[in-house]
Coordinates of C-alpha atoms in Angstrom, one line a residue:
X1 CA 208.9 74.9 122.1
X2 CA 211.0 77.8 122.6
X3 CA 214.1 75.6 122.9
X4 CA 213.3 74.0 119.6
X5 CA 213.1 77.2 117.7
X6 CA 216.5 78.3 118.9
X7 CA 218.0 75.0 117.9
X8 CA 216.8 75.3 114.4
X9 CA 218.6 78.9 113.6
X10 CA 221.3 78.8 111.2
X11 CA 224.8 79.6 112.5
X12 CA 226.5 82.8 111.0
X13 CA 229.2 82.2 108.2
X14 CA 232.4 83.9 108.1
X15 CA 233.2 86.0 105.1
X16 CA 236.7 87.0 103.6
X17 CA 240.1 85.6 104.8
X18 CA 240.3 85.0 108.4
X19 CA 241.8 88.0 110.6
X20 CA 245.3 87.6 111.6
X21 CA 246.0 88.6 115.2
X22 CA 248.8 91.4 115.4
X23 CA 251.4 91.0 117.9
X24 CA 252.8 94.0 119.8
X25 CA 255.9 94.1 117.7
X26 CA 253.8 94.3 114.5
X27 CA 251.7 97.1 115.8
X28 CA 254.7 99.3 116.7
X29 CA 256.2 98.6 113.3
X30 CA 252.9 99.7 111.5
X31 CA 252.7 102.9 113.7
X32 CA 256.3 103.9 112.6
X33 CA 255.6 103.4 108.9
X34 CA 252.6 105.9 109.3
X35 CA 254.7 108.5 110.9
X36 CA 257.0 108.4 108.1
X37 CA 254.4 108.6 105.5
X38 CA 253.1 111.8 107.3
X39 CA 256.4 113.5 107.6
X40 CA 257.2 112.8 103.9
X41 CA 253.8 114.3 103.0
X42 CA 254.5 117.6 105.0
X43 CA 258.1 117.9 103.5
X44 CA 256.7 117.5 100.1
X45 CA 254.3 120.4 100.9
X46 CA 257.0 122.7 102.3
X47 CA 259.1 122.2 99.2
X48 CA 256.3 123.0 97.0
X49 CA 255.5 126.2 98.8
X50 CA 259.4 127.3 98.6
X51 CA 259.4 126.7 94.9
X52 CA 256.3 128.7 94.4
X53 CA 257.5 131.7 96.5
X54 CA 260.8 131.5 94.8
X55 CA 259.1 131.6 91.3
X56 CA 257.1 134.6 92.3
X57 CA 260.1 136.5 93.5
X58 CA 262.1 135.5 90.4
X59 CA 259.1 136.7 88.2
X60 CA 258.9 140.0 90.1
X61 CA 262.5 140.7 89.8
X62 CA 262.5 139.9 86.1
X63 CA 259.5 142.2 85.7
X64 CA 261.1 145.0 87.5
X65 CA 264.2 144.6 85.6
X66 CA 262.3 144.8 82.2
X67 CA 259.6 147.5 83.0
X68 CA 261.0 149.3 85.9
X69 CA 259.7 150.3 89.4
X70 CA 261.2 151.4 92.7
X71 CA 263.3 148.3 92.9
X72 CA 265.0 148.6 89.6
X73 CA 265.2 149.6 86.0
X74 CA 264.0 152.9 84.5
X75 CA 260.6 154.5 83.8
X76 CA 259.2 155.2 80.3
X77 CA 256.9 158.0 79.2
X78 CA 256.1 161.4 80.2
X79 CA 255.2 160.9 83.8
X80 CA 252.1 161.0 85.9
X81 CA 252.0 164.1 88.2
X82 CA 253.9 167.2 88.8
X83 CA 255.6 167.2 92.0
X84 CA 258.0 169.7 93.9
X85 CA 261.3 168.1 95.4
X86 CA 264.0 169.8 97.4
X87 CA 267.8 169.7 96.8
X88 CA 269.5 170.4 100.0
X89 CA 272.7 172.3 100.7
X90 CA 275.8 169.9 100.0
X91 CA 273.6 167.2 98.4
X92 CA 275.6 164.9 96.0
X93 CA 274.1 163.4 92.9
X94 CA 273.4 160.4 94.7
X95 CA 271.6 162.1 97.5
X96 CA 269.5 163.9 94.9
X97 CA 268.7 160.5 93.3
X98 CA 267.7 159.1 96.5
X99 CA 265.1 161.9 97.0
X100 CA 263.9 161.5 93.4
X101 CA 263.4 157.6 94.1
X102 CA 261.7 158.5 97.5
X103 CA 259.2 160.9 95.8
X104 CA 258.6 158.1 93.0
X105 CA 260.1 160.3 90.3
X106 CA 262.8 158.0 89.1
X107 CA 262.7 154.2 89.4
X108 CA 266.1 154.0 91.1
X109 CA 268.7 156.3 92.5
X110 CA 271.3 154.5 90.4
X111 CA 269.4 155.2 87.1
X112 CA 269.5 158.9 88.0
X113 CA 273.2 158.7 89.0
X114 CA 274.1 157.0 85.7
X115 CA 272.0 159.5 83.6
X116 CA 273.6 162.7 85.3
X117 CA 277.2 161.3 85.0
X118 CA 279.2 164.0 83.3
X119 CA 276.3 166.7 83.3
X120 CA 277.6 170.0 84.3
X121 CA 274.3 171.4 85.3
X122 CA 273.7 168.7 87.7
X123 CA 277.1 169.1 89.1
X124 CA 276.6 172.7 89.8
X125 CA 273.0 172.6 90.9
X126 CA 271.9 175.0 93.6
X127 CA 270.0 174.2 96.7
X128 CA 266.4 174.9 96.3
X129 CA 263.2 173.5 95.2
X130 CA 262.4 172.0 91.6
X131 CA 259.3 170.9 89.9
X132 CA 259.5 167.4 88.1
X133 CA 257.1 164.7 87.4
X134 CA 256.5 161.5 88.8
X135 CA 257.6 158.2 87.0
X136 CA 259.8 159.6 84.4
X137 CA 262.9 158.3 82.9
X138 CA 266.0 159.2 84.7
X139 CA 267.3 161.1 81.7
X140 CA 264.0 163.2 81.7
X141 CA 264.7 164.0 85.5
X142 CA 268.2 165.1 84.6
X143 CA 266.8 167.5 81.9
X144 CA 264.2 169.0 84.2
X145 CA 266.6 169.6 86.9
X146 CA 269.0 171.3 84.7
X147 CA 266.4 173.7 83.3
X148 CA 266.2 176.7 85.2
X149 CA 262.5 177.2 84.4
X150 CA 261.7 174.4 86.7
X151 CA 263.3 176.0 89.7
X152 CA 260.5 177.2 92.0
X153 CA 260.4 179.0 95.5
X154 CA 263.4 181.3 94.8
X155 CA 263.1 184.3 96.7
X156 CA 265.3 187.4 96.2
X157 CA 264.9 190.4 98.7
X158 CA 266.9 193.5 97.7
X159 CA 268.6 195.6 100.2
X160 CA 266.1 198.4 101.8
X161 CA 262.6 196.8 101.1
X162 CA 260.1 196.8 103.8
X163 CA 257.3 194.5 104.4
X164 CA 254.7 196.4 102.5
X165 CA 254.5 197.7 98.9
X166 CA 255.8 201.4 98.6
X167 CA 254.9 204.1 96.3
X168 CA 257.1 206.6 95.0
X169 CA 255.5 210.2 95.3
X170 CA 257.4 211.7 92.4
X171 CA 256.9 208.8 89.8
X172 CA 253.8 207.0 91.1
X173 CA 255.8 203.7 90.7
X174 CA 254.9 200.8 93.0
X175 CA 257.9 198.8 94.6
X176 CA 257.0 195.4 95.7
X177 CA 257.3 194.8 99.6
X178 CA 258.8 191.5 101.1
X179 CA 255.2 190.2 101.5
X180 CA 254.6 190.5 97.9
X181 CA 258.0 189.3 96.9
X182 CA 257.3 186.1 99.1
X183 CA 253.9 185.5 97.5
X184 CA 255.3 185.8 94.0
X185 CA 258.2 183.3 94.7
X186 CA 255.7 180.9 96.4
X187 CA 253.7 180.6 93.2
X188 CA 253.8 177.2 91.3
X189 CA 251.8 175.3 88.6
X190 CA 251.2 171.7 89.3
X191 CA 249.2 169.9 86.7
X192 CA 247.7 173.1 85.4
X193 CA 246.7 174.3 88.8
X194 CA 248.5 177.5 89.8
X195 CA 248.8 178.2 93.7
X196 CA 250.4 181.1 95.6
X197 CA 250.6 182.1 99.2
X198 CA 248.7 185.3 99.5
X199 CA 250.6 188.4 100.4
X200 CA 247.5 189.3 102.7
X201 CA 247.8 185.9 104.4
X202 CA 251.4 186.6 105.3
X203 CA 250.5 190.0 106.8
X204 CA 247.8 188.5 108.9
X205 CA 250.0 185.7 110.2
X206 CA 252.7 188.4 110.9
X207 CA 250.3 190.5 113.0
X208 CA 248.5 187.5 114.9
X209 CA 251.1 184.6 115.4
X210 CA 252.8 184.1 118.7
X211 CA 256.4 185.5 118.1
X212 CA 257.9 182.2 119.2
X213 CA 256.1 180.3 116.5
X214 CA 257.6 182.8 114.0
X215 CA 261.1 182.0 115.3
X216 CA 261.6 185.6 116.5
X217 CA 264.8 185.9 118.4
X218 CA 265.0 186.5 122.0
X219 CA 266.7 190.0 121.3
X220 CA 263.7 191.1 119.3
X221 CA 260.8 189.6 121.2
X222 CA 260.1 192.4 123.7
X223 CA 259.9 195.0 120.9
X224 CA 257.7 192.7 118.7
X225 CA 255.3 191.9 121.5
X226 CA 255.2 195.8 122.3
X227 CA 253.7 196.6 119.0
X228 CA 250.8 194.3 119.6
X229 CA 248.8 193.1 116.6
X230 CA 250.5 195.2 113.9
X231 CA 252.1 193.2 111.3
X232 CA 255.0 195.9 111.0
X233 CA 256.2 194.3 114.3
X234 CA 258.2 191.9 112.1
X235 CA 259.8 194.7 110.1
X236 CA 263.6 194.2 109.6
X237 CA 263.7 190.6 110.9
X238 CA 263.8 189.1 107.4
X239 CA 267.0 190.0 105.9
X240 CA 267.8 190.8 102.3
X241 CA 269.4 188.2 100.0
X242 CA 268.5 185.2 98.1
X243 CA 266.3 182.5 99.8
X244 CA 264.5 179.3 99.2
X245 CA 260.9 178.8 100.2
X246 CA 258.9 175.8 100.0
X247 CA 255.9 176.5 97.8
X248 CA 253.8 174.0 99.6
X249 CA 254.4 175.5 103.1
X250 CA 251.8 177.5 105.0
X251 CA 252.6 181.3 105.6
X252 CA 253.5 180.8 109.2
X253 CA 256.3 178.1 108.4
X254 CA 257.4 180.3 105.5
X255 CA 257.8 183.4 107.8
X256 CA 259.4 181.3 110.7
X257 CA 262.0 179.8 108.1
X258 CA 263.1 183.2 106.8
X259 CA 263.3 184.8 110.3
X260 CA 265.2 181.9 111.7
X261 CA 267.7 182.0 108.8
X262 CA 268.1 185.8 108.9
X263 CA 268.5 185.8 112.6
X264 CA 271.5 183.4 112.0
X265 CA 273.0 185.8 109.3
X266 CA 272.6 188.8 111.5
X267 CA 274.3 187.1 114.4
X268 CA 277.2 185.6 112.3
X269 CA 277.9 189.1 111.3
X270 CA 278.6 190.1 114.9
X271 CA 275.5 191.8 115.9
X272 CA 275.5 190.5 119.5
X273 CA 279.0 191.4 120.2
X274 CA 278.5 194.8 118.5
X275 CA 275.7 195.6 120.7
X276 CA 277.4 194.7 123.8
X277 CA 280.3 197.0 123.0
X278 CA 278.0 200.0 122.0
X279 CA 275.8 199.4 125.1
X280 CA 272.5 199.0 123.2
X281 CA 270.5 196.1 122.2
X282 CA 271.0 194.0 119.0
X283 CA 267.5 195.1 118.0
X284 CA 268.6 199.0 118.3
X285 CA 271.6 198.2 116.1
X286 CA 269.3 196.6 113.4
X287 CA 267.0 199.8 113.6
X288 CA 269.9 202.0 113.3
X289 CA 271.0 200.0 110.2
X290 CA 267.6 200.5 108.7
X291 CA 267.8 204.1 109.1
X292 CA 271.2 204.3 107.6
X293 CA 269.9 202.1 104.6
X294 CA 267.1 204.6 103.9
X295 CA 268.8 207.9 104.7
X296 CA 272.2 207.7 102.8
X297 CA 274.1 206.4 99.8
X298 CA 276.7 203.6 100.6
X299 CA 279.6 206.0 100.6
X300 CA 278.0 208.0 103.5
X301 CA 276.6 205.1 105.6
X302 CA 279.2 205.1 108.2
X303 CA 279.0 208.9 108.6
X304 CA 275.1 208.9 109.0
X305 CA 275.3 206.1 111.5
X306 CA 277.5 208.4 113.6
X307 CA 275.0 211.3 113.3
X308 CA 272.3 208.9 114.7
X309 CA 274.3 207.8 117.6
X310 CA 275.5 211.6 118.3
X311 CA 271.9 212.7 118.4
X312 CA 270.8 209.9 120.6
X313 CA 273.6 210.6 123.0
X314 CA 272.6 214.2 123.3
X315 CA 268.8 213.2 123.5
X316 CA 268.1 215.1 120.3
X317 CA 265.0 213.9 118.1
X318 CA 266.4 212.3 114.8
X319 CA 263.9 214.0 112.7
X320 CA 264.2 211.7 109.6
X321 CA 261.8 212.0 106.9
X322 CA 262.2 208.4 106.1
X323 CA 260.5 207.6 109.6
X324 CA 257.6 209.8 108.7
X325 CA 257.1 208.1 105.3
X326 CA 257.5 204.5 106.5
X327 CA 254.0 203.9 108.0
X328 CA 252.5 205.9 105.0
X329 CA 254.1 203.3 102.5
X330 CA 255.6 206.2 100.6
X331 CA 259.0 207.1 99.2
X332 CA 259.7 210.7 99.2
X333 CA 262.8 212.9 99.6
X334 CA 260.8 215.6 101.6
X335 CA 257.8 215.5 103.6
X336 CA 254.9 217.6 104.5
X337 CA 254.3 219.7 107.7
X338 CA 251.1 217.6 108.2
X339 CA 252.9 214.3 107.7
X340 CA 255.7 215.3 110.0
X341 CA 253.0 216.2 112.8
X342 CA 251.6 212.7 112.8
X343 CA 252.1 210.8 116.0
X344 CA 253.1 207.3 114.9
X345 CA 255.4 204.8 116.4
X346 CA 257.9 205.6 114.0
X347 CA 257.8 209.4 113.3
X348 CA 261.1 210.5 114.7
X349 CA 260.1 214.3 114.5
X350 CA 257.8 213.8 117.4
X351 CA 258.9 210.4 118.9
X352 CA 262.1 210.6 121.0
X353 CA 264.8 208.1 120.4
X354 CA 264.6 205.5 117.8
X355 CA 261.4 204.4 115.9
X356 CA 259.6 201.5 117.2
X357 CA 260.9 199.1 114.6
X358 CA 263.4 198.9 111.8
X359 CA 261.9 200.7 108.8
X360 CA 263.4 198.2 106.2
X361 CA 265.7 195.2 105.9
X362 CA 269.1 196.6 105.9
X363 CA 271.9 195.1 104.0
X364 CA 275.3 194.1 105.2
X365 CA 277.0 197.4 104.4
X366 CA 274.4 199.5 106.2
X367 CA 274.6 197.0 109.2
X368 CA 278.3 197.2 109.1
X369 CA 278.1 200.9 109.2
X370 CA 275.7 200.8 112.2
X371 CA 278.1 198.3 114.0
X372 CA 281.3 200.5 113.2
X373 CA 280.3 204.2 112.6
X374 CA 282.9 206.5 111.4
X375 CA 284.4 208.7 114.1
X376 CA 283.1 212.4 114.1
X377 CA 281.0 215.0 116.0
X378 CA 278.3 215.5 113.3
X379 CA 274.8 216.2 114.2
X380 CA 273.2 217.2 110.8
X381 CA 273.5 216.3 107.1
X382 CA 271.6 217.0 104.0
X383 CA 272.0 215.8 100.5
X384 CA 272.6 218.8 98.3
X385 CA 272.5 217.6 94.7
X386 CA 271.1 215.0 92.5
X387 CA 274.5 213.1 92.2
X388 CA 274.0 212.3 96.0
X389 CA 276.6 214.6 97.4
X390 CA 275.9 214.9 101.2
X391 CA 277.1 217.5 103.5
X392 CA 277.9 216.9 107.3
X393 CA 278.2 219.4 110.0
X394 CA 277.8 219.9 113.8
X395 CA 276.6 223.5 113.6
X396 CA 273.0 224.1 112.9
X397 CA 273.7 227.4 111.2
X398 CA 275.9 225.6 108.6
X399 CA 273.3 223.1 108.3
X400 CA 270.9 225.7 107.2
X401 CA 273.2 227.1 104.7
X402 CA 273.7 223.5 103.3
X403 CA 269.9 223.3 103.0
X404 CA 270.0 226.5 100.9
X405 CA 272.5 224.7 98.6
X406 CA 270.0 221.7 98.3
X407 CA 267.0 224.0 97.5
X408 CA 269.0 225.9 94.7
X409 CA 270.0 222.6 93.2
X410 CA 266.3 221.4 93.2
X411 CA 266.7 218.5 95.7
X412 CA 264.5 220.2 98.3
X413 CA 261.4 222.5 97.9
X414 CA 261.9 225.8 99.4
X415 CA 258.3 225.8 100.8
X416 CA 259.3 222.8 103.1

């Protein structure tokens, strides 16, 4: 029965053309064709990517050329933000342009160079700090740098200034000290916001910072350390002259920069060699120069320096009123008995030798006088008239007579 059922089943029928049996040679040929197709597809994809990237780069270059950015062209408009840039000593126009481009002030250095061509103000521009704006046309940048009103951070310290403000006893006028001058020079308006380094902040740093971080020279370090946390320990270490300070710098950085530059200036004048020749320290020479600056007129600087050295050699107290007035922040020709009796590190009526620090920042003429005093045996001097005539002598009796002349001429008070 089972055999009969199987014999009655229909046989399956083939559908479609008959399948050709591939030879080994045919299979190898077909595989080669497939590989060629895949390589062609990959190559086409790579070419497409290169074309797209090239199109993007070309479009970017054309955009920069037309509208300007750091890659080319020029900016338009009034800028975005105020910014301060620095012109370094010896900077060429190209170097200034590079600084402007780096700070995103101009689109390219070349645009600035082209705009500045033939501009006398840019050719003669002084090193320093200048306020400009980001993303401005190159011609605008030229005009801003050429405008003196945009120079910031310019500090001028006159000869004979001390760190603190001083008050003239006779007129009650206040003279700005070096800390105040630095504070004023640091002020800058950026996008309507005015900032300044506070004079008190400078004083606090002068008192507290490590001398090394303030660039105090080795020849002044012991004297600075000896005065402890008194801000006056930096007196005399910032030389008079014209300086450039970064308005964005911290107080410590500003002081360190000024002291470092002043040290270089002092040493270039021969301070170290002179100190060796005089057999005293460079700091003592600087202190003598500060006394000369405060005690005499320029025509008498070298004679007053000799008086100081003569009195020190004979171990006499200097007895200078300027050293009495110094810690009082006063300017006065004569002093009171009470003031002269105060025991301070500077009062040379009660302190033997030199004051603890310089009493001001001496100018080059005073420093030169301290380095090369005029020959003489004088021990006393006094200014005897309002024109500044000063009489010098070695004899005390003659000095008393000269004082009487000063009293008669109204220079000194007879009650002194």
